[in-house]
Structure formats: structure tokens, C-alpha cells
Coordinates of C-alpha atoms and ligand atoms in Angstrom, one line a residue:
M18 CA 112.5 97.1 90.2
K19 CA 110.7 93.8 89.6
Y20 CA 107.5 93.7 87.4
V21 CA 104.5 91.5 87.6
L22 CA 102.3 91.7 84.5
V23 CA 98.7 90.5 84.8
T24 CA 96.8 89.8 81.5
G25 CA 93.4 88.4 80.9
G26 CA 92.1 85.8 78.5
V27 CA 88.9 84.3 77.2
V28 CA 86.4 86.9 78.3
S29 CA 86.4 90.3 80.0
G30 CA 85.0 90.9 83.4
L31 CA 86.9 88.0 85.1
G32 CA 88.0 90.2 88.0
K33 CA 91.5 90.8 86.7
G34 CA 91.7 94.0 88.7
V35 CA 90.7 92.3 92.0
T36 CA 93.1 89.5 91.2
A37 CA 96.0 91.9 90.4
S38 CA 95.3 93.9 93.6
S39 CA 95.2 90.7 95.6
I40 CA 98.5 89.6 94.2
G41 CA 99.8 93.0 95.4
V42 CA 98.4 92.3 98.8
L43 CA 100.1 89.0 98.9
L44 CA 103.5 90.4 97.9
K45 CA 103.1 93.2 100.4
A46 CA 102.5 90.5 103.1
C47 CA 105.8 89.0 102.0
G48 CA 107.5 92.2 103.1
L49 CA 107.7 93.9 99.7
R50 CA 106.8 97.4 98.8
V51 CA 104.3 97.3 96.0
T52 CA 103.1 99.9 93.4
S53 CA 100.8 99.4 90.4
I54 CA 100.0 100.5 86.9
K55 CA 96.8 100.0 85.0
I56 CA 96.9 100.0 81.2
D57 CA 93.6 100.7 79.5
P58 CA 94.1 100.3 75.7
Y59 CA 91.2 102.5 74.8
I60 CA 91.8 105.8 72.9
N61 CA 90.3 108.1 75.5
T62 CA 93.0 110.1 77.2
D63 CA 91.5 109.2 80.5
A64 CA 88.2 107.9 82.0
G65 CA 86.9 111.4 82.7
T66 CA 84.6 111.6 79.7
M67 CA 83.3 108.1 79.9
S68 CA 79.8 107.3 81.0
P69 CA 79.5 105.3 84.2
F70 CA 76.6 103.5 82.4
E71 CA 79.1 101.9 80.0
H72 CA 82.3 101.8 81.9
G73 CA 81.6 101.9 85.6
E74 CA 82.5 104.8 87.8
V75 CA 85.2 107.3 87.1
F76 CA 87.7 107.0 90.0
V77 CA 89.3 110.3 91.1
L78 CA 92.8 110.5 92.5
D79 CA 94.5 113.0 94.9
D80 CA 96.2 114.7 91.9
G81 CA 92.9 115.1 90.1
G82 CA 93.4 112.2 87.7
E83 CA 90.1 110.8 86.5
V84 CA 91.0 107.2 86.0
D85 CA 89.7 103.6 85.6
L86 CA 87.9 102.2 88.6
D87 CA 90.6 99.4 89.0
L88 CA 92.9 102.1 90.4
G89 CA 90.4 102.3 93.2
N90 CA 90.9 98.6 93.9
Y91 CA 94.6 99.1 94.1
E92 CA 94.3 102.0 96.4
R93 CA 91.9 100.2 98.7
F94 CA 93.7 96.8 98.7
L95 CA 97.2 98.2 99.0
D96 CA 96.4 101.3 101.0
I97 CA 98.4 103.4 98.5
T98 CA 97.9 106.8 96.8
L99 CA 98.4 106.6 93.1
T100 CA 99.0 109.3 90.5
K101 CA 97.2 109.9 87.2
D102 CA 100.3 108.6 85.4
N103 CA 99.7 105.2 87.0
N104 CA 96.8 104.8 84.5
I105 CA 98.2 104.5 80.9
T106 CA 95.8 104.7 78.0
T107 CA 96.4 104.6 74.2
G108 CA 95.3 108.2 74.1
K109 CA 98.0 109.4 76.6
I110 CA 100.7 107.5 74.8
Y111 CA 99.8 108.7 71.3
Q112 CA 99.4 112.2 72.6
Q113 CA 102.9 112.1 74.0
V114 CA 104.4 110.7 70.8
I115 CA 102.5 113.2 68.6
N116 CA 103.6 116.1 70.8
R117 CA 107.2 114.9 70.4
E118 CA 106.8 114.6 66.7
R119 CA 105.6 118.2 66.4
R120 CA 108.5 119.3 68.6
G121 CA 110.8 117.8 66.1
D122 CA 112.1 115.0 68.4
Y123 CA 112.0 112.4 65.6
L124 CA 113.2 114.8 62.9
G125 CA 113.7 112.9 59.6
K126 CA 112.2 109.7 60.9
T127 CA 108.9 108.0 60.0
V128 CA 107.1 107.7 63.3
Q129 CA 105.7 104.2 63.8
V130 CA 104.0 102.0 66.3
V131 CA 107.2 100.0 66.6
P132 CA 109.5 101.4 67.8
H133 CA 108.1 104.8 68.8
I134 CA 104.8 103.9 70.4
T135 CA 106.3 100.8 72.0
D136 CA 109.3 102.7 73.3
A137 CA 107.0 105.4 74.8
I138 CA 105.0 102.7 76.6
Q139 CA 108.2 101.1 78.1
E140 CA 109.6 104.5 79.1
W141 CA 106.3 105.4 80.8
I142 CA 106.2 102.2 82.7
E143 CA 109.7 102.5 84.0
R144 CA 109.3 106.1 85.0
V145 CA 105.9 105.7 86.8
A146 CA 106.9 102.4 88.5
R147 CA 109.5 104.5 90.4
I148 CA 107.1 107.0 91.9
P149 CA 106.6 106.2 95.6
V150 CA 103.0 105.6 96.4
D151 CA 103.0 104.3 100.0
G152 CA 104.2 107.4 101.8
K153 CA 107.7 106.0 102.1
E154 CA 110.7 107.3 100.3
G155 CA 112.3 105.7 97.3
P156 CA 110.7 103.4 94.7
A157 CA 108.7 100.3 95.5
D158 CA 110.2 96.8 95.1
V159 CA 107.6 95.4 92.8
C160 CA 105.3 97.0 90.2
V161 CA 102.1 95.1 89.4
I162 CA 101.0 96.1 85.8
E163 CA 97.5 95.2 84.8
L164 CA 96.8 95.1 81.1
G165 CA 93.1 95.9 80.6
G166 CA 91.0 94.0 78.0
T167 CA 91.4 90.5 76.8
I168 CA 94.3 89.0 74.9
G169 CA 93.4 89.2 71.2
D170 CA 91.9 92.7 71.3
I171 CA 93.1 94.9 68.5
E172 CA 93.7 97.9 70.8
S173 CA 96.0 96.1 73.1
M174 CA 98.4 94.9 70.4
P175 CA 101.0 97.7 70.7
F176 CA 101.0 97.2 74.5
I177 CA 101.6 93.5 74.2
E178 CA 104.4 94.1 71.8
A179 CA 105.9 96.7 74.1
L180 CA 105.5 94.4 77.1
G181 CA 107.2 91.5 75.2
Q182 CA 110.1 93.8 74.5
F183 CA 110.1 95.0 78.0
S184 CA 110.2 91.5 79.5
Y185 CA 113.2 90.7 77.3
R186 CA 114.9 94.0 78.3
V187 CA 114.5 93.7 82.1
G188 CA 115.4 90.0 81.7
P189 CA 114.4 86.8 83.5
G190 CA 114.3 87.1 87.2
N191 CA 112.7 90.6 87.0
F192 CA 109.5 89.9 85.2
C193 CA 106.6 87.6 86.0
L194 CA 103.5 87.1 83.9
I195 CA 100.3 86.0 85.4
H196 CA 97.5 85.1 83.0
V197 CA 94.0 85.3 84.4
S198 CA 91.7 83.0 82.5
L199 CA 88.4 81.2 82.6
V200 CA 87.8 77.5 83.0
P201 CA 84.1 77.1 82.3
V202 CA 82.1 74.2 83.7
L203 CA 79.6 72.8 81.3
N204 CA 76.3 72.1 83.0
V205 CA 75.5 69.1 80.9
V206 CA 78.6 67.1 81.8
G207 CA 79.8 69.1 84.8
E208 CA 83.3 69.0 83.4
Q209 CA 85.9 71.8 83.7
K210 CA 86.9 72.8 80.2
T211 CA 90.5 73.8 79.5
K212 CA 90.2 74.6 75.8
P213 CA 89.5 78.4 76.1
T214 CA 92.5 78.8 78.4
Q215 CA 94.7 76.8 76.0
H216 CA 93.7 79.0 73.2
S217 CA 94.3 82.3 75.0
V218 CA 97.7 81.1 76.2
R219 CA 98.6 80.1 72.7
E220 CA 97.6 83.6 71.5
L221 CA 99.7 85.1 74.2
R222 CA 102.7 83.0 73.3
G223 CA 102.2 83.8 69.7
Q224 CA 102.6 87.5 70.7
G225 CA 105.9 86.8 72.5
L226 CA 104.7 86.5 76.1
T227 CA 104.9 83.3 78.1
P228 CA 102.9 83.0 81.4
N229 CA 104.7 82.0 84.6
I230 CA 101.5 81.6 86.5
L231 CA 97.9 80.7 85.4
A232 CA 95.1 82.0 87.6
C233 CA 91.9 80.3 86.5
R234 CA 88.5 81.6 87.4
S235 CA 86.1 78.7 87.9
T236 CA 83.1 78.0 90.0
T237 CA 85.0 75.3 92.0
A238 CA 88.6 74.4 92.6
L239 CA 90.3 72.8 89.6
D240 CA 90.7 69.1 89.6
E241 CA 94.3 67.9 89.6
N242 CA 93.9 66.2 86.2
V243 CA 92.6 69.5 84.8
K244 CA 95.6 71.3 86.1
A245 CA 97.9 68.6 84.6
K246 CA 96.3 69.1 81.2
L247 CA 96.6 72.9 81.4
S248 CA 100.2 72.5 82.5
Q249 CA 101.0 70.3 79.5
F250 CA 99.3 72.5 76.9
C251 CA 100.3 75.8 78.3
H252 CA 103.8 75.0 79.5
V253 CA 103.2 76.3 83.0
P254 CA 104.3 74.1 86.0
Q255 CA 101.4 72.5 87.7
E256 CA 102.2 74.1 91.0
N257 CA 101.9 77.5 89.3
I258 CA 98.3 77.0 88.3
V259 CA 95.9 78.5 90.9
T260 CA 92.2 78.5 90.9
L261 CA 90.2 81.5 91.8
Y262 CA 86.9 79.9 92.6
D263 CA 83.8 81.7 93.8
V264 CA 84.0 83.0 97.3
P265 CA 81.5 84.9 99.4
N266 CA 83.4 88.2 99.4
I267 CA 86.4 89.7 97.6
W268 CA 88.6 89.9 100.7
H269 CA 89.0 86.1 100.4
I270 CA 90.9 86.4 97.2
P271 CA 94.3 87.2 98.7
L272 CA 93.7 84.3 101.1
L273 CA 92.9 82.0 98.2
L274 CA 96.1 83.0 96.5
K275 CA 98.2 82.5 99.6
D276 CA 96.6 79.1 100.4
Q277 CA 97.6 77.9 96.9
K278 CA 101.1 79.3 97.4
A279 CA 100.9 81.7 94.5
H280 CA 103.5 83.9 96.2
E281 CA 106.1 81.1 95.9
G282 CA 105.8 80.9 92.2
I283 CA 105.9 84.7 91.8
L284 CA 108.9 85.1 94.1
K285 CA 110.7 82.4 92.2
A286 CA 110.0 84.0 88.8
L287 CA 111.2 87.3 90.3
N288 CA 114.3 85.7 91.7
L289 CA 113.4 86.9 95.2
S290 CA 113.8 84.7 98.2
S291 CA 110.9 84.6 100.5
T292 CA 112.0 86.6 103.6
K293 CA 108.9 85.6 105.6
E294 CA 105.8 83.5 105.3
P295 CA 103.1 86.0 104.4
S296 CA 100.8 86.9 107.2
L297 CA 97.3 87.9 106.2
R298 CA 95.7 87.9 109.6
E299 CA 93.8 91.2 109.2
W300 CA 92.5 90.0 105.8
T301 CA 91.4 86.7 107.2
A302 CA 89.6 88.3 110.1
R303 CA 87.9 90.8 107.9
A304 CA 86.8 88.2 105.3
T305 CA 85.3 85.9 107.9
R306 CA 83.8 88.7 109.9
C307 CA 82.1 89.9 106.8
D308 CA 80.7 86.4 106.0
L309 CA 79.2 86.2 109.5
L310 CA 77.3 89.5 109.5
H311 CA 73.6 89.1 109.7
E312 CA 72.0 92.2 111.3
P313 CA 70.9 94.2 108.2
V314 CA 71.3 97.9 107.6
R315 CA 69.3 99.0 104.6
I316 CA 70.5 101.9 102.6
A317 CA 68.5 103.3 99.7
M318 CA 70.8 104.5 97.0
V319 CA 68.9 107.0 94.9
G320 CA 70.9 107.3 91.7
K321 CA 70.7 107.6 88.0
Y322 CA 72.8 104.6 87.0
T323 CA 71.1 102.0 89.1
G324 CA 71.3 99.3 86.4
L325 CA 75.0 98.8 86.8
S326 CA 76.5 98.6 90.3
D327 CA 80.0 99.4 89.0
S328 CA 78.7 102.9 88.3
Y329 CA 78.9 103.6 92.1
L330 CA 81.6 101.1 93.0
S331 CA 83.5 103.3 95.4
V332 CA 80.3 104.4 97.1
L333 CA 79.3 100.8 97.6
K334 CA 82.8 99.9 98.9
A335 CA 82.7 102.9 101.3
L336 CA 79.2 101.8 102.6
L337 CA 80.5 98.2 103.0
H338 CA 83.7 99.3 104.9
A339 CA 81.5 101.3 107.3
S340 CA 78.9 98.5 107.7
V341 CA 81.5 95.9 108.4
E342 CA 83.2 98.2 111.0
L343 CA 79.8 98.6 112.8
G344 CA 79.0 94.9 112.5
K345 CA 76.1 95.2 110.1
K346 CA 75.2 93.4 107.0
L347 CA 74.8 95.9 104.2
I348 CA 71.8 95.8 102.0
V349 CA 71.7 98.3 99.2
D350 CA 68.3 99.1 97.7
W351 CA 68.7 100.6 94.3
V352 CA 66.1 103.3 93.8
P353 CA 66.1 104.8 90.3
A354 CA 65.7 108.5 91.0
C355 CA 63.4 109.0 88.0
D356 CA 60.9 106.5 89.4
L357 CA 60.3 108.7 92.5
E358 CA 59.1 111.6 90.3
D359 CA 55.5 112.6 90.1
S360 CA 55.5 112.0 86.3
S361 CA 56.4 108.4 86.9
A362 CA 53.2 108.0 89.0
K363 CA 51.2 108.3 85.8
E364 CA 53.6 106.9 83.3
N365 CA 54.9 103.9 85.2
P366 CA 52.8 103.5 88.4
N367 CA 54.3 100.1 89.4
A368 CA 57.9 101.5 89.2
Y369 CA 56.7 104.6 91.1
K370 CA 55.2 102.5 93.9
A371 CA 58.2 100.2 94.1
A372 CA 60.6 103.1 94.3
W373 CA 58.7 104.8 97.1
K374 CA 58.3 101.5 99.0
L375 CA 62.1 101.0 98.9
L376 CA 62.8 104.5 100.0
K377 CA 60.4 104.3 102.8
G378 CA 61.7 101.0 104.0
A379 CA 65.3 102.2 104.2
D380 CA 67.2 102.9 107.4
G381 CA 69.3 105.5 105.6
V382 CA 69.3 107.4 102.3
L383 CA 72.3 108.1 100.1
V384 CA 72.2 110.3 97.1
P385 CA 75.5 109.9 95.2
G386 CA 77.2 112.3 92.7
G387 CA 75.9 112.7 89.2
F388 CA 75.7 114.9 86.1
G389 CA 72.8 116.1 83.9
D390 CA 69.2 116.7 84.9
R391 CA 67.7 113.3 84.5
G392 CA 66.4 112.1 87.9
V393 CA 67.3 115.3 89.7
Q394 CA 63.7 115.9 90.7
G395 CA 63.6 112.4 92.2
K396 CA 66.8 113.1 94.1
I397 CA 65.2 116.3 95.5
L398 CA 62.2 114.4 96.6
A399 CA 64.4 111.8 98.3
A400 CA 66.2 114.6 100.2
K401 CA 62.9 116.1 101.2
Y402 CA 61.6 112.8 102.4
A403 CA 64.7 112.2 104.5
R404 CA 64.7 115.7 105.9
E405 CA 61.1 115.7 106.9
N406 CA 61.0 112.2 108.2
K407 CA 64.3 112.4 110.1
V408 CA 65.8 109.5 108.1
P409 CA 69.6 109.6 108.0
Y410 CA 70.8 111.2 104.8
L411 CA 74.1 111.5 103.1
G412 CA 74.3 113.6 99.9
I413 CA 77.5 113.4 97.9
C414 CA 78.4 116.2 95.5
L415 CA 75.2 116.4 93.4
G416 CA 73.5 114.8 96.4
M417 CA 74.6 117.8 98.5
Q418 CA 73.5 120.2 95.8
T419 CA 70.0 118.6 95.6
A420 CA 69.7 118.8 99.4
V421 CA 70.4 122.6 99.1
I422 CA 68.0 123.0 96.3
E423 CA 65.3 121.2 98.2
Y424 CA 65.9 123.4 101.3
A425 CA 65.6 126.5 99.2
R426 CA 62.3 125.3 97.6
S427 CA 60.7 123.8 100.7
V428 CA 62.0 126.0 103.6
L429 CA 62.9 129.3 102.0
G430 CA 59.9 129.1 99.8
L431 CA 61.8 129.7 96.6
R432 CA 59.8 127.5 94.3
D433 CA 62.0 127.9 91.2
A434 CA 65.3 127.5 93.1
N435 CA 67.7 125.4 91.1
S436 CA 71.2 124.7 89.9
T437 CA 72.1 126.6 86.8
E438 CA 73.3 123.2 85.5
F439 CA 69.6 122.3 85.2
D440 CA 67.9 125.6 84.7
A441 CA 70.2 128.3 83.3
N442 CA 67.5 131.0 83.8
T443 CA 66.3 130.3 87.3
K444 CA 65.6 133.5 89.4
N445 CA 67.0 131.7 92.4
P446 CA 70.3 130.1 91.4
C447 CA 71.3 128.4 94.7
V448 CA 73.9 126.2 92.9
I449 CA 76.0 128.0 90.2
F450 CA 78.7 127.3 87.7
M451 CA 82.3 127.7 89.1
P452 CA 84.4 130.4 87.4
E453 CA 87.3 128.0 86.8
G454 CA 85.3 125.3 85.0
S455 CA 84.8 125.1 81.3
K456 CA 81.5 124.6 79.4
T457 CA 83.2 123.9 76.1
H458 CA 85.9 121.4 77.0
M459 CA 84.9 118.3 78.9
G460 CA 88.1 116.4 79.8
G461 CA 89.9 117.4 83.0
T462 CA 88.1 120.8 83.2
M463 CA 86.3 120.4 86.5
R464 CA 87.5 121.2 90.1
L465 CA 89.3 117.9 90.5
G466 CA 91.3 116.1 93.1
S467 CA 92.3 116.7 96.7
R468 CA 91.2 120.1 98.2
R469 CA 91.1 121.3 101.8
T470 CA 88.0 121.7 103.8
H471 CA 88.1 123.8 107.0
F472 CA 85.6 123.1 109.7
Q473 CA 83.8 126.2 110.9
S474 CA 83.0 124.7 114.3
K475 CA 83.8 121.5 116.3
E476 CA 80.2 121.3 117.4
C477 CA 78.9 119.4 114.5
K478 CA 78.5 115.8 113.6
S479 CA 80.9 115.8 110.6
A480 CA 83.8 117.4 112.6
K481 CA 83.3 114.9 115.3
L482 CA 83.2 112.0 112.8
Y483 CA 86.5 113.3 111.4
G484 CA 88.0 113.1 114.8
N485 CA 87.8 116.8 115.6
K486 CA 90.4 117.8 113.1
S487 CA 90.3 121.4 112.1
F488 CA 90.7 120.6 108.4
I489 CA 90.5 117.6 106.1
D490 CA 91.6 116.8 102.5
E491 CA 89.1 115.0 100.3
R492 CA 88.8 114.5 96.6
H493 CA 86.5 116.6 94.3
R494 CA 85.0 116.4 90.9
H495 CA 82.5 119.1 90.1
R496 CA 81.8 122.2 88.0
Y497 CA 79.0 123.7 90.1
E498 CA 78.9 124.9 93.7
V499 CA 76.5 126.3 96.2
N500 CA 76.0 130.0 95.5
P501 CA 78.1 131.9 98.1
D502 CA 75.7 134.9 97.9
M503 CA 72.9 132.8 99.3
I504 CA 74.7 131.3 102.3
A505 CA 73.6 133.9 104.9
T506 CA 69.9 133.3 103.8
F507 CA 70.3 129.5 104.2
E508 CA 72.1 129.8 107.5
N509 CA 69.4 132.1 108.9
A510 CA 66.9 129.5 108.0
G511 CA 68.7 126.8 109.9
L512 CA 71.0 125.1 107.3
S513 CA 74.7 125.1 108.5
F514 CA 77.6 125.2 106.1
I515 CA 80.0 123.6 108.5
G516 CA 82.9 123.0 106.1
K517 CA 84.3 125.6 103.7
D518 CA 87.4 126.0 101.6
E519 CA 90.3 128.3 102.6
T520 CA 88.7 131.3 101.0
G521 CA 85.5 130.7 103.0
R522 CA 83.4 131.3 99.9
R523 CA 83.2 127.7 98.7
M524 CA 80.9 125.4 100.6
E525 CA 82.2 121.9 101.3
I526 CA 79.9 120.4 104.0
V527 CA 76.4 121.2 104.8
E528 CA 74.5 119.9 107.9
L529 CA 71.1 120.2 109.4
P530 CA 71.7 120.4 113.1
N531 CA 68.3 119.4 114.4
H532 CA 68.2 116.2 112.4
P533 CA 69.6 112.7 113.4
Y534 CA 71.9 112.8 110.4
Y535 CA 71.5 115.1 107.4
I536 CA 74.8 115.8 105.8
G537 CA 75.9 116.8 102.3
A538 CA 79.5 117.0 101.1
Q539 CA 80.7 118.7 97.9
F540 CA 83.6 116.3 97.8
H541 CA 83.5 112.5 97.3
P542 CA 84.6 110.9 100.6
E543 CA 84.1 107.4 99.1
F544 CA 87.4 107.6 97.1
K545 CA 89.5 107.6 100.3
S546 CA 87.6 104.9 102.2
R547 CA 89.7 101.7 102.9
P548 CA 88.8 98.4 104.4
G549 CA 89.4 98.7 108.1
K550 CA 89.6 102.5 107.7
P551 CA 86.1 103.5 106.7
S552 CA 85.4 107.0 105.6
A553 CA 84.0 109.3 108.4
L554 CA 80.8 110.4 106.7
F555 CA 79.9 106.9 105.6
L556 CA 80.5 105.6 109.1
G557 CA 78.3 108.3 110.4
L558 CA 75.5 107.4 107.9
I559 CA 75.6 103.7 108.8
A560 CA 75.9 104.5 112.6
A561 CA 72.9 106.9 112.4
A562 CA 70.9 104.3 110.3
C563 CA 71.6 101.8 113.1
R564 CA 70.9 104.3 115.9
Q565 CA 74.5 104.1 117.0
L566 CA 75.7 107.6 116.1
D567 CA 75.7 109.0 119.6
T568 CA 77.8 106.0 120.8
L569 CA 80.2 106.6 117.9
I570 CA 80.8 110.3 118.2
G571 CA 80.6 110.2 122.0
N572 CA 83.6 107.8 121.6
A573 CA 81.9 105.1 123.6
P574 CA 82.8 101.6 122.4
I575 CA 80.7 100.2 119.6
K576 CA 78.7 97.1 120.3
P577 CA 80.4 94.2 118.5
P578 CA 78.2 92.1 116.2
N579 CA 76.4 89.2 117.8
G580 CA 77.5 85.8 116.8
V581 CA 74.1 84.2 116.1
A582 CA 71.6 85.2 113.6
S583 CA 68.4 86.5 115.1
K584 CA 65.0 85.8 113.5
K585 CA 63.6 89.3 114.2
V586 CA 65.4 92.5 114.2
R587 CA 64.4 95.5 116.3
Q588 CA 64.8 98.7 114.5
N589 CA 63.3 102.2 114.7
G590 CA 61.3 101.0 117.6
K591 CA 59.4 98.4 115.5
T592 CA 60.0 94.7 115.1
K593 CA 60.9 94.0 111.5
K594 CA 61.4 90.7 109.7
P595 CA 65.0 90.4 108.7
A596 CA 65.6 91.6 105.2
K597 CA 66.1 89.0 102.4
I598 CA 69.7 88.8 101.7
L599 CA 70.7 87.8 98.2
S600 CA 73.6 85.3 98.2
G601 CA 76.9 87.1 98.0
G602 CA 75.3 90.5 98.9
V603 CA 76.3 93.6 97.1
Y604 CA 79.9 92.7 97.7
G605 CA 79.9 89.1 96.7
Y606 CA 82.9 88.1 94.7
S607 CA 80.7 86.7 92.0
N608 CA 78.9 90.0 91.8
V609 CA 82.0 92.0 91.5
L610 CA 83.6 89.6 89.1
F611 CA 80.7 88.8 86.8
K612 CA 78.5 91.8 86.8
R613 CA 81.1 94.0 85.3
F614 CA 79.7 94.6 81.9
R615 CA 82.2 96.5 79.9
F616 CA 80.6 96.7 76.5
N617 CA 83.4 98.8 75.0
R618 CA 86.2 96.5 76.0
G619 CA 86.8 93.9 73.4
L620 CA 85.0 90.6 73.4
Ligands
LIG724 N1 77.0 117.9 88.3 C1 77.4 118.5 89.5 C2 78.6 119.5 89.3 O1 79.3 119.4 88.3 C3 77.8 117.5 90.6 C4 79.0 116.7 90.2 C5 79.2 115.4 91.0 O2 78.2 115.0 91.6 N2 80.3 114.8 90.9 O3 78.9 120.3 90.2

């Protein structure tokens, strides 16, 4: 097993995760099998209890692991399925060591950071690196380890110490260190400044780790004399210094690394001879195709955490995968759910007007998952608007539950219908607490991970979108569910529960048959969407929003995107001005890299 460690310097939010995933893509293209481990030095056992406001979305794995969103990047880029152990945290390591201490494993010894914590970290890495994640048998060839945070953070010290020991133990030729750093350009002089990188490499070396490769984030490619200076001060050969300059979308990053021959430096450090020149044809095609898209599809995202796009990262990626597949330029309009509520009309009329304007201007509506009652009424109003106006709607988890509550209130006439999550005493509990959940313990106590959904009929949009399979496996994360005792009432009133679990009592997919596209899923389809393999329900939403759903599920070929930008776009029978597209779009590299505010992660 060979190891590639990716560390970050200078500031957080440099896009280390995307860089590390792209390195994985490049190595995979060299014919190697790649796995990955993400180290998060925070004390939380996992990301399950962290607010998406602060930390971005909680990514959910097949095995029910609630992990850092970077594992989503790895799964999407490398098309692999990771386990919860692929995400190491300080909490997990200490918990293991303390459990061992209580069991008497260290009897007589003083349990210390070095060697006990550092040994536990190394053992964990070696064990997890060997778990096959790509569907093939046997361990991968290379494990990419990403160390979260920035060099110099107090929390990451034991990990750096452990990794220093580890690199010595596995020996040269088996370990490659890539340091991702920032080379700022000062506006006044327009000069690329190397000092911050010099300092962070010095700090890294001071802690026993020497980088083999420097990956420098900068707005433009590094000048040769800047590289020479970095090489001299950081003791990294000039050819091993690559620039990750701003690109229009993140799929360019593996291409950028390949063009600068990053793989040659990595393979050399790992004592591997290059078997073949890496081919990234699919990536090149996708990256350029994405740059050329111009026909907009507007999706209103009615959520709670609309201030931070990382809160819904996988949903955005899934929308993007589907839009690119259908040749549309994705525009996401963030609609804060609270602003749609009646109370906002009085308290904040401008926000109220703006929110409704965005909702009404959208080609499709998406209500993502969520917890807690803030904004729920707004989500219910969005579901009502989409249902009554025949606007394509996809509700995910809470978005499905709000669609059901809305139906109960508006169609069944049950005015106080609600989820017991929001009103414990409602007389019409149409969404109820699941018996296996816990109300007292928060971490890992939901219905989590991959569960099976059986289609009740093939004559529905969702079954067709999933390729007429009789069942599907998707990832879950919820404590509440649609009340099984009310299903007959709903179905008599026209709402179809088209997907159920194996017992037939747990509702998984709801559809409104006489609507262009009105689907709710109790699971989170976004977590399994991949570039080039978009998730079925997202593809359905975008297709319906572009009036291509019949073509899609009737299996007729989808019209490829036109090459030339048109001034006016015909949509919904009206001629619309093309939407204003912000540079980079929602998936711009710069967006993903720089708008990741992680307040709780070091400097
Ligand atoms: N809060 C809801 C529940 O626990 C929905 C969860 C979600 O959207 N992920 O069931």
C-alpha cells in the first residue's frame, strides 16, 4: 500500500478536498486503484451533530456513517463507496483509546498522546486503507489521506506527529506528501507572494514532515521565478510545484494537475513507474461541456441554510449532474423558507416579495432535508404553490414530509395536520416519530444509511426514472416518517405512496400522478449522484423543469445542447430573457474553493 498525504497551509477553505480528490482521479487514470481517508481533527465523534450552518452538509454513507462533506467529493470523483471508518476524528481515536484503557489493555502504563494516541491513529489508517471501496476484491494500490484543517492548528498536532512517524515507518518510496498552499497576489503590486507558503512549509518541516509536491492555489499560473523561489526556500524540486489557478468548474482540476504532470512527481515519490499516460477524456469532455452550457434551468431551492451553499453541497452537485446531462445551465435561486411565510409579509415585506418572486420565476422547486421547525411553514407554502401551479417539485426527506403535511391540510382539510417533530400534540399527526429513533441521544440515533425501497407499481414516474427496477437502495437520515395509519386516507384522496420499505409500512416515495412532476422521497438521492451518472429523481426534476420528462422516460433520445448561445429562451410557452448567470455559476471552482467558511476549523 502506498500513501499520499494531503495537508493544507496558510488558510482553510483552499479546496484541499477537491484537490485531494482530483489527485485520486489522476492516479486512477494512471491505472491505479485508489481509496481515501479524511482526517478531521475536531473532537466530535462524527459530523452527525454538527450544524450545516457552521460546517456544511453532513454527508451520509451506505453504512450509515454521518461524515464530513469531503467524503462526498471522494465518492463522486472516484466513484467509490466509503465506510464510516474512512473518516477519522479526534473523538473516534480518543474513544477507542479510552475504551482500551478501561478494558485494561494498557494495564500499569500511563496512557499518553505519544505513543498511545499516535499508535492508534497509525493502526486506524493501515486498517482502513485496506478496505476495498471500488467494488473489486483486495485492497487498493494507493490511499489518499487528507488532513483537515491547516498546519499549525492545535487539534491536528497528534495527527501530524502520527503521520510523521508513519511516513518513517512505511519508508521512502511508499509515502508522498502534497502540501496545498496559497500564493496570494497583492493588488497594489500584482505580485505573487511566496512568504505565506514558505512559513507553512517551515512549520510542516518543523513537525517532521517534508513535502514532495507543492500545490499552490493562486488566481493565475505561477511565474517561473516564483516557482524557483519557492523551490529554493521549501526544498521542493521546481517541477514538483504545481499551480491550482482559478478555473470555471471543478472538473478542470484533475486536468490542471495532469497538464502540469503532477502524476509524474507523485509516482516517482511512490516508487511507481508510470504504466500508461493518464487519460482523462471523460473529464475533459465534461469540464468543457459544462463551460459551454447556456440554456438556463432555474431551480428554486427552498431551504433553511440558504446563506451557505455548502449546507446543501450534495443536493447542488446532484442538480448539476442532472443539468449537465440534459445540456442545461443550472441556476439555483436560494429562497429562504422563512421569507415565504405570512409573518414575513409584515415583518420583512421586501424579503417576502423577493422570495415569492424567485419561487414564481423558477422552472422547478426543490425542498431539501432539514431539522427543526424554523421555515417549515414556508416549505409547506412552496409545496402548495408547486402542487397547485403544476410546477415540477422534488421534496427530499423533510421536503417529502412537508408535501404530505400540505396535502393533508389543503386536500384532506385537516387544518392542524403536522409532524409530531413540530407539534407534539397535533390531532392529525401525518408524520410521526419512528420507534427506533432516540429523543435523548443525538449522535447516530436516526434511521441512517442504505435501505431498500420497493416500487409498488411500474406505472409511475419514479419507477421509470429508476429504469423500471423493482427495488432501489438509497441513503437515509431521519427520525420521523409518514404515519402508516393515514396512508389509505391519503391514497383515497389521490396521493400515491409508490415506494415502500420491505414491511410495506414505511413510506419511501410519494407521487402525485396528475401533476407534471410532484415527487417526494424519504431518502436522500443526492448522496449517490455522480458526474456522468446523475441521480434518477434529480434527472426527473430537471427534465420536467425543461419539459423533457416525457422524452426522458419514454426513452427517446434527449436533445443535445445547442452550440451557440441564444438571446431569448422559450420556456413554459413564453419567451423569457435569458437569466443572468453569475460568473462561475453555482459550481464555479472559485465558489467551491473560497466560499467554504468553516468557522470552527482553525485559522
Ligand atoms: N427532520 C426530519 C426527520 O427527522 C427530516 C430529516 C431530514 O430531512 N433529513 O425525519
